[in-house]
Amino acid sequence: MNKFIIFVSLIFLFNGCSKPPKPIKLDSGSAISINHNLIVDKKYSVPKDNFLKNNNWTYNIYLSPVDKDTLIKNDLIVKTFYLAHNADKLIILGYEPLAKKYKDYFIKNDVNANIEIRPLDSINYKKDLVNILFFHTKETK
């Protein structure tokens, strides 16, 4: 009896583990067809904006660390990296050790722009605040 229970358990174990996961399917009644790779493919990059690429622009943003491990608030991450990835140059103004943390953070997250640090003792009497300037000059042909 004991061998029979072990045998049946092994059959269920092998049956449960032998099938690959079912592919993702869209609703069968959908009027829109979508390339299956668009559903499964994951991209880990920030898209370049054609409007920003073809115009001269500047932008500045004030940032302060949320805590020891988080340099940018959640509601500003997308805006900050969108600007950083579309910029040619960044200038980080602020207390030098903090400005270096932001520079390293941008480099670690694949920002290819030229990043300069302009050390200041404080911004608005705060050492935990940086002003980041984003610049882009359109390419001339």
PDB file of C-alpha atoms in Angstrom:
ATOM      1  CA  MET A   1       0.000   0.000   0.000  1.00  0.00           C
ATOM      2  CA  ASN A   2       2.819   2.376   0.909  1.00  0.00           C
ATOM      3  CA  LYS A   3       4.583   1.740  -2.431  1.00  0.00           C
ATOM      4  CA  PHE A   4       1.336   2.395  -4.282  1.00  0.00           C
ATOM      5  CA  ILE A   5       0.933   5.835  -2.651  1.00  0.00           C
ATOM      6  CA  ILE A   6       4.538   6.753  -3.482  1.00  0.00           C
ATOM      7  CA  PHE A   7       4.064   5.542  -7.073  1.00  0.00           C
ATOM      8  CA  VAL A   8       0.862   7.592  -7.547  1.00  0.00           C
ATOM      9  CA  SER A   9       2.517  10.650  -5.970  1.00  0.00           C
ATOM     10  CA  LEU A  10       5.447  10.395  -8.392  1.00  0.00           C
ATOM     11  CA  ILE A  11       3.081  10.143 -11.363  1.00  0.00           C
ATOM     12  CA  PHE A  12       1.296  13.342 -10.285  1.00  0.00           C
ATOM     13  CA  LEU A  13       4.626  15.074  -9.668  1.00  0.00           C
ATOM     14  CA  PHE A  14       5.983  14.240 -13.125  1.00  0.00           C
ATOM     15  CA  ASN A  15       2.710  15.140 -14.839  1.00  0.00           C
ATOM     16  CA  GLY A  16       2.541  18.511 -13.103  1.00  0.00           C
ATOM     17  CA  CYS A  17       6.130  19.446 -13.934  1.00  0.00           C
ATOM     18  CA  SER A  18       6.354  18.149 -17.492  1.00  0.00           C
ATOM     19  CA  LYS A  19       4.301  20.727 -19.387  1.00  0.00           C
ATOM     20  CA  PRO A  20       5.689  24.121 -20.409  1.00  0.00           C
ATOM     21  CA  PRO A  21       3.579  27.180 -19.551  1.00  0.00           C
ATOM     22  CA  LYS A  22       0.846  28.031 -22.017  1.00  0.00           C
ATOM     23  CA  PRO A  23       1.580  30.997 -24.304  1.00  0.00           C
ATOM     24  CA  ILE A  24      -0.154  34.313 -23.700  1.00  0.00           C
ATOM     25  CA  LYS A  25      -3.296  34.644 -25.811  1.00  0.00           C
ATOM     26  CA  LEU A  26      -5.444  37.632 -26.594  1.00  0.00           C
ATOM     27  CA  ASP A  27      -9.226  37.517 -26.595  1.00  0.00           C
ATOM     28  CA  SER A  28     -10.386  35.489 -29.577  1.00  0.00           C
ATOM     29  CA  GLY A  29     -13.019  38.085 -30.424  1.00  0.00           C
ATOM     30  CA  SER A  30     -10.553  40.973 -30.589  1.00  0.00           C
ATOM     31  CA  ALA A  31     -10.685  43.052 -33.768  1.00  0.00           C
ATOM     32  CA  ILE A  32      -7.085  44.189 -33.266  1.00  0.00           C
ATOM     33  CA  SER A  33      -4.152  41.936 -34.005  1.00  0.00           C
ATOM     34  CA  ILE A  34      -0.984  42.442 -31.995  1.00  0.00           C
ATOM     35  CA  ASN A  35       2.453  41.002 -32.574  1.00  0.00           C
ATOM     36  CA  HIS A  36       2.952  38.418 -29.825  1.00  0.00           C
ATOM     37  CA  ASN A  37       6.499  39.700 -29.210  1.00  0.00           C
ATOM     38  CA  LEU A  38       5.098  43.079 -28.133  1.00  0.00           C
ATOM     39  CA  ILE A  39       3.345  41.386 -25.241  1.00  0.00           C
ATOM     40  CA  VAL A  40       6.306  39.316 -24.088  1.00  0.00           C
ATOM     41  CA  ASP A  41       9.250  41.580 -25.011  1.00  0.00           C
ATOM     42  CA  LYS A  42      10.511  43.788 -22.197  1.00  0.00           C
ATOM     43  CA  LYS A  43      12.569  46.883 -22.898  1.00  0.00           C
ATOM     44  CA  TYR A  44      14.785  48.470 -20.298  1.00  0.00           C
ATOM     45  CA  SER A  45      15.619  51.781 -21.929  1.00  0.00           C
ATOM     46  CA  VAL A  46      14.246  55.288 -22.119  1.00  0.00           C
ATOM     47  CA  PRO A  47      13.036  56.241 -25.605  1.00  0.00           C
ATOM     48  CA  LYS A  48      14.571  59.212 -27.384  1.00  0.00           C
ATOM     49  CA  ASP A  49      12.052  61.932 -28.179  1.00  0.00           C
ATOM     50  CA  ASN A  50      12.221  63.258 -31.767  1.00  0.00           C
ATOM     51  CA  PHE A  51      10.871  66.657 -30.750  1.00  0.00           C
ATOM     52  CA  LEU A  52      13.505  67.071 -28.044  1.00  0.00           C
ATOM     53  CA  LYS A  53      16.207  65.763 -30.378  1.00  0.00           C
ATOM     54  CA  ASN A  54      15.382  68.307 -33.097  1.00  0.00           C
ATOM     55  CA  ASN A  55      15.170  71.404 -30.878  1.00  0.00           C
ATOM     56  CA  ASN A  56      17.360  73.413 -28.538  1.00  0.00           C
ATOM     57  CA  TRP A  57      16.099  73.234 -24.974  1.00  0.00           C
ATOM     58  CA  THR A  58      17.051  73.560 -21.316  1.00  0.00           C
ATOM     59  CA  TYR A  59      15.305  72.427 -18.162  1.00  0.00           C
ATOM     60  CA  ASN A  60      16.106  72.436 -14.474  1.00  0.00           C
ATOM     61  CA  ILE A  61      14.817  70.343 -11.627  1.00  0.00           C
ATOM     62  CA  TYR A  62      15.433  70.427  -7.871  1.00  0.00           C
ATOM     63  CA  LEU A  63      15.968  67.057  -6.212  1.00  0.00           C
ATOM     64  CA  SER A  64      16.647  65.924  -2.684  1.00  0.00           C
ATOM     65  CA  PRO A  65      17.181  62.364  -1.476  1.00  0.00           C
ATOM     66  CA  VAL A  66      14.146  60.610  -0.021  1.00  0.00           C
ATOM     67  CA  ASP A  67      16.287  58.379   2.195  1.00  0.00           C
ATOM     68  CA  LYS A  68      19.737  56.785   2.248  1.00  0.00           C
ATOM     69  CA  ASP A  69      19.038  54.506  -0.752  1.00  0.00           C
ATOM     70  CA  THR A  70      16.562  56.598  -2.776  1.00  0.00           C
ATOM     71  CA  LEU A  71      17.860  59.724  -4.507  1.00  0.00           C
ATOM     72  CA  ILE A  72      14.758  60.605  -6.554  1.00  0.00           C
ATOM     73  CA  LYS A  73      11.113  60.610  -5.455  1.00  0.00           C
ATOM     74  CA  ASN A  74       8.923  58.125  -7.314  1.00  0.00           C
ATOM     75  CA  ASP A  75       6.817  60.825  -8.966  1.00  0.00           C
ATOM     76  CA  LEU A  76       9.948  62.473 -10.443  1.00  0.00           C
ATOM     77  CA  ILE A  77      11.869  59.411 -11.676  1.00  0.00           C
ATOM     78  CA  VAL A  78      10.273  59.223 -15.127  1.00  0.00           C
ATOM     79  CA  LYS A  79      10.594  62.959 -15.793  1.00  0.00           C
ATOM     80  CA  THR A  80      14.196  63.074 -14.558  1.00  0.00           C
ATOM     81  CA  PHE A  81      15.416  60.137 -16.622  1.00  0.00           C
ATOM     82  CA  TYR A  82      13.408  61.193 -19.679  1.00  0.00           C
ATOM     83  CA  LEU A  83      15.204  64.535 -19.611  1.00  0.00           C
ATOM     84  CA  ALA A  84      18.577  62.993 -18.758  1.00  0.00           C
ATOM     85  CA  HIS A  85      18.470  60.459 -21.595  1.00  0.00           C
ATOM     86  CA  ASN A  86      17.453  63.126 -24.124  1.00  0.00           C
ATOM     87  CA  ALA A  87      19.991  65.732 -22.958  1.00  0.00           C
ATOM     88  CA  ASP A  88      23.506  66.353 -24.281  1.00  0.00           C
ATOM     89  CA  LYS A  89      24.759  67.854 -21.055  1.00  0.00           C
ATOM     90  CA  LEU A  90      23.839  67.878 -17.364  1.00  0.00           C
ATOM     91  CA  ILE A  91      25.156  70.276 -14.760  1.00  0.00           C
ATOM     92  CA  ILE A  92      24.570  69.285 -11.156  1.00  0.00           C
ATOM     93  CA  LEU A  93      24.711  72.168  -8.685  1.00  0.00           C
ATOM     94  CA  GLY A  94      24.876  71.438  -4.975  1.00  0.00           C
ATOM     95  CA  TYR A  95      26.862  70.140  -2.052  1.00  0.00           C
ATOM     96  CA  GLU A  96      29.727  68.244  -3.711  1.00  0.00           C
ATOM     97  CA  PRO A  97      29.400  64.812  -2.022  1.00  0.00           C
ATOM     98  CA  LEU A  98      25.674  64.735  -2.818  1.00  0.00           C
ATOM     99  CA  ALA A  99      26.222  66.003  -6.370  1.00  0.00           C
ATOM    100  CA  LYS A 100      28.728  63.169  -6.930  1.00  0.00           C
ATOM    101  CA  LYS A 101      26.131  60.647  -5.728  1.00  0.00           C
ATOM    102  CA  TYR A 102      23.675  61.950  -8.318  1.00  0.00           C
ATOM    103  CA  LYS A 103      26.324  61.886 -11.048  1.00  0.00           C
ATOM    104  CA  ASP A 104      27.237  58.278 -10.212  1.00  0.00           C
ATOM    105  CA  TYR A 105      23.549  57.378 -10.120  1.00  0.00           C
ATOM    106  CA  PHE A 106      22.977  58.792 -13.612  1.00  0.00           C
ATOM    107  CA  ILE A 107      26.054  57.048 -15.024  1.00  0.00           C
ATOM    108  CA  LYS A 108      25.021  53.758 -13.404  1.00  0.00           C
ATOM    109  CA  ASN A 109      21.614  54.104 -15.110  1.00  0.00           C
ATOM    110  CA  ASP A 110      23.089  54.565 -18.618  1.00  0.00           C
ATOM    111  CA  VAL A 111      22.790  58.319 -19.024  1.00  0.00           C
ATOM    112  CA  ASN A 112      25.252  59.134 -21.829  1.00  0.00           C
ATOM    113  CA  ALA A 113      25.199  62.919 -21.516  1.00  0.00           C
ATOM    114  CA  ASN A 114      28.258  64.854 -20.405  1.00  0.00           C
ATOM    115  CA  ILE A 115      27.773  65.405 -16.656  1.00  0.00           C
ATOM    116  CA  GLU A 116      29.476  68.268 -14.823  1.00  0.00           C
ATOM    117  CA  ILE A 117      29.421  69.041 -11.124  1.00  0.00           C
ATOM    118  CA  ARG A 118      29.432  72.632  -9.856  1.00  0.00           C
ATOM    119  CA  PRO A 119      29.981  72.451  -6.095  1.00  0.00           C
ATOM    120  CA  LEU A 120      28.029  74.814  -3.861  1.00  0.00           C
ATOM    121  CA  ASP A 121      27.975  74.969  -0.080  1.00  0.00           C
ATOM    122  CA  SER A 122      24.173  74.778  -0.090  1.00  0.00           C
ATOM    123  CA  ILE A 123      21.044  75.623  -2.066  1.00  0.00           C
ATOM    124  CA  ASN A 124      18.506  77.663  -0.088  1.00  0.00           C
ATOM    125  CA  TYR A 125      20.603  76.877   3.008  1.00  0.00           C
ATOM    126  CA  LYS A 126      20.089  73.135   2.462  1.00  0.00           C
ATOM    127  CA  LYS A 127      22.923  70.677   1.867  1.00  0.00           C
ATOM    128  CA  ASP A 128      20.513  67.905   0.858  1.00  0.00           C
ATOM    129  CA  LEU A 129      19.207  69.711  -2.247  1.00  0.00           C
ATOM    130  CA  VAL A 130      20.652  69.721  -5.765  1.00  0.00           C
ATOM    131  CA  ASN A 131      19.657  71.679  -8.848  1.00  0.00           C
ATOM    132  CA  ILE A 132      20.137  69.685 -12.039  1.00  0.00           C
ATOM    133  CA  LEU A 133      20.286  71.575 -15.323  1.00  0.00           C
ATOM    134  CA  PHE A 134      19.573  69.647 -18.535  1.00  0.00           C
ATOM    135  CA  PHE A 135      20.769  70.976 -21.902  1.00  0.00           C
ATOM    136  CA  HIS A 136      20.320  69.849 -25.486  1.00  0.00           C
ATOM    137  CA  THR A 137      21.538  71.490 -28.676  1.00  0.00           C
ATOM    138  CA  LYS A 138      20.015  70.228 -31.906  1.00  0.00           C
ATOM    139  CA  GLU A 139      22.391  68.707 -34.395  1.00  0.00           C
ATOM    140  CA  THR A 140      23.156  70.817 -37.445  1.00  0.00           C
ATOM    141  CA  LYS A 141      23.681  69.038 -40.730  1.00  0.00           C
TER     142      LYS A 141
END
